[in-house]
Coordinates of C-alpha atoms and ligand atoms in Angstrom, one line a residue:
M16 CA 97.4 83.2 146.6
R17 CA 94.9 85.7 145.0
I18 CA 95.8 86.9 141.7
A19 CA 94.4 89.8 139.5
F20 CA 94.6 88.7 136.1
Y21 CA 94.5 91.4 133.7
G22 CA 94.2 91.6 129.8
T23 CA 91.6 88.4 130.2
K24 CA 90.6 86.7 126.7
P25 CA 88.6 83.9 126.5
Y26 CA 91.3 81.7 125.3
D27 CA 92.9 82.3 128.6
K28 CA 90.6 81.0 130.7
I29 CA 90.7 77.8 128.9
W30 CA 93.8 76.7 131.0
F31 CA 93.9 79.3 133.7
E32 CA 90.8 78.8 135.3
P33 CA 90.6 75.1 135.7
M34 CA 94.4 74.7 136.7
G35 CA 94.0 77.9 139.1
K36 CA 91.6 76.0 141.0
D37 CA 93.8 72.5 141.1
Y38 CA 96.7 75.0 142.7
G39 CA 94.3 76.5 145.2
F40 CA 94.6 80.1 143.9
E41 CA 91.4 82.6 143.6
I42 CA 92.2 84.4 140.1
H43 CA 89.9 87.5 139.4
F44 CA 90.0 87.6 135.5
I45 CA 89.7 91.2 134.6
E46 CA 89.0 92.0 130.7
L47 CA 90.7 95.3 131.0
P48 CA 94.7 95.9 130.3
C49 CA 96.9 96.7 133.3
N50 CA 98.1 100.3 133.0
E51 CA 98.0 103.5 135.3
D52 CA 93.9 103.6 135.0
T53 CA 93.5 100.0 136.0
I54 CA 96.4 99.3 138.6
F55 CA 93.9 100.2 141.5
L56 CA 91.9 96.9 140.6
A57 CA 94.8 95.0 142.1
N58 CA 94.1 96.3 145.5
G59 CA 93.6 93.2 147.8
Y60 CA 95.5 90.8 145.6
D61 CA 99.0 89.3 146.5
A62 CA 99.7 89.3 142.9
I63 CA 99.4 90.6 139.4
C64 CA 99.0 88.4 136.1
I65 CA 100.0 90.5 132.9
F66 CA 100.7 89.7 129.1
V67 CA 102.7 91.7 126.5
N68 CA 100.7 94.8 126.1
D69 CA 100.3 95.5 129.6
Y70 CA 102.9 97.7 131.3
V71 CA 104.1 98.4 134.8
N72 CA 105.8 101.5 135.2
A73 CA 107.6 103.0 138.3
A74 CA 104.4 104.7 139.2
M75 CA 102.4 101.9 139.0
I76 CA 105.2 100.0 141.0
E77 CA 105.0 102.3 143.8
K78 CA 101.2 101.8 143.8
L79 CA 101.4 97.9 143.8
Y80 CA 103.9 98.3 147.2
D81 CA 101.3 100.2 148.7
M82 CA 98.7 98.0 148.0
K83 CA 101.1 94.9 149.4
V84 CA 100.8 93.0 146.3
K85 CA 104.0 91.2 146.1
A86 CA 104.6 89.8 142.8
I87 CA 104.1 90.2 139.2
L88 CA 103.4 87.4 136.8
L89 CA 104.1 88.0 133.4
R90 CA 102.5 85.6 131.2
S91 CA 105.3 85.9 128.5
A92 CA 109.4 85.4 128.1
G93 CA 110.1 89.3 127.3
F94 CA 109.6 91.5 130.2
N95 CA 110.7 95.2 128.6
N96 CA 106.9 96.2 129.5
V97 CA 108.0 96.4 133.5
D98 CA 110.1 98.6 134.8
V99 CA 112.4 96.0 136.2
K100 CA 114.8 98.3 138.2
A101 CA 111.8 100.2 140.0
A102 CA 110.6 97.2 141.2
E103 CA 114.0 95.7 143.0
D104 CA 113.4 95.3 146.4
K105 CA 109.8 96.1 146.2
I106 CA 107.7 93.4 143.9
I107 CA 108.7 90.0 142.7
I108 CA 108.7 89.7 138.9
L109 CA 108.2 86.1 137.4
R110 CA 108.2 85.3 133.8
V111 CA 107.8 82.2 131.5
P112 CA 111.2 82.1 130.1
S113 CA 110.2 79.3 127.5
Y114 CA 107.1 78.0 126.5
S115 CA 107.2 76.8 122.8
P116 CA 110.0 78.3 120.8
E117 CA 108.8 76.4 117.9
A118 CA 105.7 77.9 118.1
V119 CA 106.9 81.5 117.2
A120 CA 109.7 79.9 114.8
E121 CA 107.1 78.2 113.0
F122 CA 104.7 81.1 112.9
A123 CA 108.0 83.0 111.5
M124 CA 108.2 80.6 108.6
A125 CA 104.5 80.9 108.1
M126 CA 104.7 84.5 107.4
L127 CA 108.0 84.4 104.9
L128 CA 105.7 81.5 102.9
T129 CA 102.9 84.2 102.9
V130 CA 104.6 87.3 101.7
N131 CA 107.0 85.1 99.4
R132 CA 104.2 83.0 97.8
F133 CA 101.1 85.0 98.3
T134 CA 99.1 82.0 99.7
H135 CA 96.7 85.1 101.6
K136 CA 96.0 86.3 98.2
A137 CA 95.6 82.9 96.5
Y138 CA 93.2 82.0 98.5
N139 CA 90.9 84.8 98.2
R140 CA 91.1 84.6 94.5
T141 CA 90.3 80.8 94.1
R142 CA 87.2 81.3 96.5
D143 CA 86.0 84.1 93.8
F144 CA 87.1 81.5 91.0
N145 CA 89.8 83.8 89.5
M146 CA 92.4 81.2 88.7
S147 CA 94.7 83.8 87.2
L148 CA 98.4 83.5 88.7
N149 CA 99.4 87.1 87.6
G150 CA 100.9 88.8 90.4
L151 CA 101.4 85.7 92.6
M152 CA 105.2 84.8 91.6
G153 CA 107.6 84.0 94.2
T154 CA 111.3 82.9 94.9
D155 CA 112.6 79.5 96.0
L156 CA 114.0 79.6 99.6
N157 CA 116.0 76.4 98.6
H158 CA 120.2 77.6 99.0
K159 CA 118.8 81.1 99.8
V160 CA 120.7 83.0 102.7
A161 CA 119.0 83.5 106.0
G162 CA 120.1 85.9 108.2
I163 CA 118.8 85.2 111.8
I164 CA 119.4 87.9 114.3
G165 CA 119.5 86.5 117.9
T166 CA 120.2 82.9 118.5
G167 CA 118.4 81.9 121.8
K168 CA 115.7 79.6 121.9
I169 CA 113.3 80.8 119.1
G170 CA 116.6 82.1 116.8
Q171 CA 117.7 78.1 117.0
A172 CA 114.4 77.0 116.4
M173 CA 114.1 79.2 113.3
I174 CA 117.8 78.3 112.1
N175 CA 116.3 74.6 112.2
I176 CA 113.5 75.3 109.8
C177 CA 115.5 77.6 107.5
K178 CA 118.1 74.3 107.4
G179 CA 115.4 72.3 106.6
F180 CA 114.6 74.5 103.5
S181 CA 118.0 74.0 102.7
M182 CA 118.9 77.9 103.3
Q183 CA 122.4 79.2 104.2
V184 CA 122.2 80.6 107.7
L185 CA 123.9 83.6 109.0
A186 CA 123.6 84.7 112.2
Y187 CA 124.2 87.9 114.4
D188 CA 124.1 87.8 118.7
P189 CA 126.5 89.4 120.7
F190 CA 126.9 86.1 122.8
P191 CA 127.4 83.5 119.7
N192 CA 126.5 80.1 120.4
H193 CA 129.4 78.0 118.7
N194 CA 127.5 74.9 119.1
L195 CA 125.3 76.0 116.0
D196 CA 126.1 75.1 112.6
V197 CA 125.8 78.7 111.5
E198 CA 128.2 81.8 110.6
Y199 CA 128.4 84.5 112.9
V200 CA 129.1 88.0 111.2
S201 CA 128.0 91.6 112.3
V202 CA 124.4 93.2 111.7
E203 CA 125.8 94.9 108.7
E204 CA 127.1 91.9 107.1
L205 CA 124.6 89.9 107.8
A206 CA 122.1 92.8 106.1
K207 CA 124.4 93.1 103.3
R208 CA 124.7 89.2 102.1
S209 CA 121.0 87.8 103.5
D210 CA 118.1 87.3 101.3
V211 CA 115.6 86.9 104.2
I212 CA 116.1 88.6 107.9
S213 CA 114.2 87.4 110.8
L214 CA 114.3 88.9 114.1
H215 CA 115.0 87.2 117.1
C216 CA 116.3 88.9 119.9
P217 CA 115.3 90.9 123.0
L218 CA 114.1 94.5 123.0
T219 CA 116.8 96.3 125.0
S220 CA 118.4 99.5 124.9
D221 CA 121.0 97.8 122.3
T222 CA 118.4 96.3 119.7
E223 CA 116.1 99.1 119.9
H224 CA 115.5 100.0 116.2
I225 CA 118.3 97.8 115.4
I226 CA 116.6 97.7 112.0
N227 CA 116.9 101.4 110.5
K228 CA 117.5 103.3 107.4
D229 CA 121.3 102.4 107.6
T230 CA 120.7 99.0 107.9
I231 CA 118.0 98.9 105.3
S232 CA 120.2 100.7 102.9
L233 CA 122.5 97.9 103.3
M234 CA 120.0 95.0 102.5
K235 CA 119.7 93.2 99.0
R236 CA 117.1 94.6 96.9
G237 CA 113.8 92.1 97.4
V238 CA 114.7 91.0 100.7
F239 CA 112.2 89.7 103.3
L240 CA 112.0 90.8 106.8
I241 CA 110.2 89.0 109.5
N242 CA 109.8 90.5 112.7
T243 CA 108.1 87.9 115.4
S244 CA 110.1 89.5 118.2
R245 CA 109.4 93.4 119.2
G246 CA 107.8 96.1 117.5
R247 CA 110.7 98.6 118.4
L248 CA 113.4 96.6 117.0
I249 CA 112.1 98.0 113.9
E250 CA 112.2 101.7 112.8
T251 CA 108.6 101.3 110.9
E252 CA 109.2 104.6 109.1
A253 CA 112.1 103.4 107.5
V254 CA 110.6 100.2 106.5
I255 CA 107.8 102.0 105.3
E256 CA 110.4 104.3 103.3
G257 CA 112.1 101.0 102.0
L258 CA 108.7 99.9 101.0
R259 CA 107.6 102.8 99.3
E260 CA 111.2 102.5 97.3
G261 CA 110.3 98.8 96.2
R262 CA 113.6 97.2 98.2
F263 CA 111.4 94.8 100.0
G264 CA 110.3 91.6 98.6
G265 CA 108.2 91.1 101.5
V266 CA 107.7 92.4 105.0
G267 CA 106.0 90.3 107.6
L268 CA 105.5 91.7 111.0
D269 CA 103.9 90.2 113.7
V270 CA 104.4 92.8 116.4
Y271 CA 104.6 96.5 115.9
E272 CA 106.4 99.4 117.4
E273 CA 102.8 101.2 118.4
E274 CA 100.9 97.6 118.9
E275 CA 99.6 98.5 122.7
G276 CA 96.1 98.8 122.7
V277 CA 95.4 98.1 119.1
F278 CA 96.7 94.4 119.1
Y279 CA 94.6 91.7 120.6
E280 CA 91.5 94.2 120.0
D281 CA 88.7 94.3 117.3
R282 CA 89.2 97.6 116.0
S283 CA 87.2 97.2 112.8
N284 CA 84.8 99.8 113.5
D285 CA 87.3 102.1 114.5
I286 CA 88.8 105.0 112.3
I287 CA 92.8 104.0 112.4
T288 CA 94.6 107.0 113.6
D289 CA 98.0 105.3 113.3
D290 CA 99.0 106.3 109.8
N291 CA 101.8 104.2 110.0
L292 CA 100.3 101.4 110.5
A293 CA 97.3 102.2 108.1
R294 CA 100.2 103.0 105.4
L295 CA 101.6 99.5 106.3
M296 CA 98.5 97.6 105.5
T297 CA 98.3 99.3 102.0
F298 CA 101.2 97.4 100.7
P299 CA 100.6 94.0 98.5
N300 CA 103.9 92.3 100.2
V301 CA 103.2 93.0 103.8
L302 CA 101.7 90.9 106.2
V303 CA 100.8 92.5 109.8
T304 CA 99.3 89.9 112.4
S305 CA 98.3 90.7 116.0
H306 CA 101.5 89.6 117.8
M307 CA 100.4 85.5 117.8
G308 CA 103.3 83.9 117.2
F309 CA 103.2 82.3 120.4
F310 CA 99.7 80.9 119.7
T311 CA 99.5 77.2 119.6
Q312 CA 97.6 75.0 122.2
E313 CA 100.9 73.8 123.3
A314 CA 102.2 76.9 124.0
M315 CA 99.4 78.3 125.9
Q316 CA 99.1 75.3 128.0
A317 CA 103.0 75.7 129.0
I318 CA 102.2 79.3 129.5
A319 CA 99.6 78.6 132.1
V320 CA 101.5 75.7 133.7
E321 CA 104.7 77.9 133.9
T322 CA 103.1 80.8 135.7
L323 CA 101.1 79.0 138.1
E324 CA 104.1 77.2 139.3
N325 CA 105.7 80.4 139.4
A326 CA 102.9 81.8 141.7
Y327 CA 103.3 78.2 143.8
A328 CA 106.9 78.7 144.1
L329 CA 106.4 82.4 145.6
E330 CA 103.6 81.1 147.9
N331 CA 105.9 78.0 149.2
G332 CA 109.2 79.4 149.4
L333 CA 110.6 77.2 146.8
P334 CA 113.5 78.6 144.6
L335 CA 112.3 81.2 142.0
V336 CA 113.9 80.0 138.8
N337 CA 112.1 82.2 136.8
R338 CA 112.8 85.5 138.8
V339 CA 113.6 88.5 136.6
G340 CA 116.0 91.1 138.4
V341 CA 118.0 94.1 137.3
E342 CA 120.5 91.7 136.2
A343 CA 118.7 89.5 133.9
A344 CA 117.2 93.2 132.5
N345 CA 120.6 94.3 132.1
Ligands
NAD430 P1 116.0 84.1 124.3 O1 116.4 84.5 125.7 O2 116.2 82.6 124.4 O3 117.2 84.4 122.9 C1 117.6 85.7 123.0 C2 118.7 85.6 122.0 O4 118.9 87.3 121.7 C3 120.1 85.4 123.0 O5 120.9 84.5 122.2 C4 120.6 86.8 123.1 O6 122.2 86.4 123.1 C5 120.0 87.8 121.9 N1 120.5 88.8 122.1 C6 121.0 89.8 122.9 N2 121.3 91.1 122.8 C7 121.2 90.9 121.3 C8 121.4 92.0 120.5 N3 121.9 93.1 120.9 N4 121.6 91.8 119.2 C9 121.1 90.4 118.8 N5 120.9 89.5 119.8 C10 120.7 89.8 121.1 O7 114.6 84.1 124.0 P2 113.6 83.8 123.4 O8 112.9 82.9 123.7 O9 114.5 83.2 121.6 O10 112.9 84.8 122.5 C11 113.4 85.9 122.0 C12 112.4 87.0 121.5 O11 111.2 86.8 121.0 C13 111.7 87.4 122.9 O12 112.4 88.5 123.8 C14 110.3 88.2 122.6 O13 110.6 89.8 122.1 C15 109.7 87.6 121.4 N6 108.8 86.7 121.5 C16 107.6 86.9 120.3 C17 106.5 86.2 120.6 C18 105.3 86.4 119.9 O14 104.5 85.7 120.2 N7 105.9 86.9 118.7 C19 106.6 84.9 121.8 C20 107.5 84.8 122.5 C21 109.0 85.4 122.4

């Protein structure tokens, strides 16, 4: 199988290059992202391999179909960046549904601990021999209420971590898992009662802007909001307004509505034209990271194994257990 591998970073090659050879695949590593301008590079390949900030819309599906590309191999669990309906009957979409839910949940807790206990500021201060504690006071998590939106694999890992901190856990999920020791409530009740809100649901038409002006108005003053899921779950301007009004104790964003083309790149010499992103960076209690919740050695290795297993199954006519269809997208 010949695979056009978009958005290549050095850390992708560590696993995909040797493993691809073991499978006998010819992988062409392309640094450019997959978008309308670069889709022509897939000509002559059997499959394209893409990540979260690449996209494949309906027009690009048509081009892939014309180029006889058979599959889209997602190196991610989420598939909101591919027009699944347009691909139906034309191109097979395969994803990596689970690689290390703990990696993302542990990162969500790291973000919470950072914005709560200001370890990022303390690090900088002590390097400068500024040993003052002014402005670094946090709050105990012990016995506080964590509200988890989405109780799938990552949500459950986050619940376990929160329980390790002796937190009480509330949850919202339209498909509750009654094996979990949590109290399921509505989004509104979760917003009202939680001291920490962490998002772990997929981005769908139902969840887009699930955190908005109205939900924020219900939240406790001093609430911590953590998003390691997808940027568009949050209405950024409403969060900025809430931050301006001093409603949040802290906000941790590993994902951002307009992250495509910005995250994963070094933009330190560029003029930032995204005013909302620039504004977010000005708040002392906001931590923005570059969609890196997944980024552990274990997860990267598992992503490579599962992506190539998906390609192997396709090539050898084996069951496509990780196929994404219209039903799954709905
Ligand atoms: P999962 O499929 O195991 O769980 C998702 C859960 O969300 C399910 O329980 C589902 O019932 C629930 N859900 C569906 N619709 C909902 C709604 N309207 N409201 C609330 N909950 C809803 O997925 P997962 O592996 O736990 O991943 C969750 C999300 O995390 C992914 O969709 C992806 O967007 C994100 N993610 C981020 C990173 C990162 O690096 N930051 C890495 C992997 C995944």
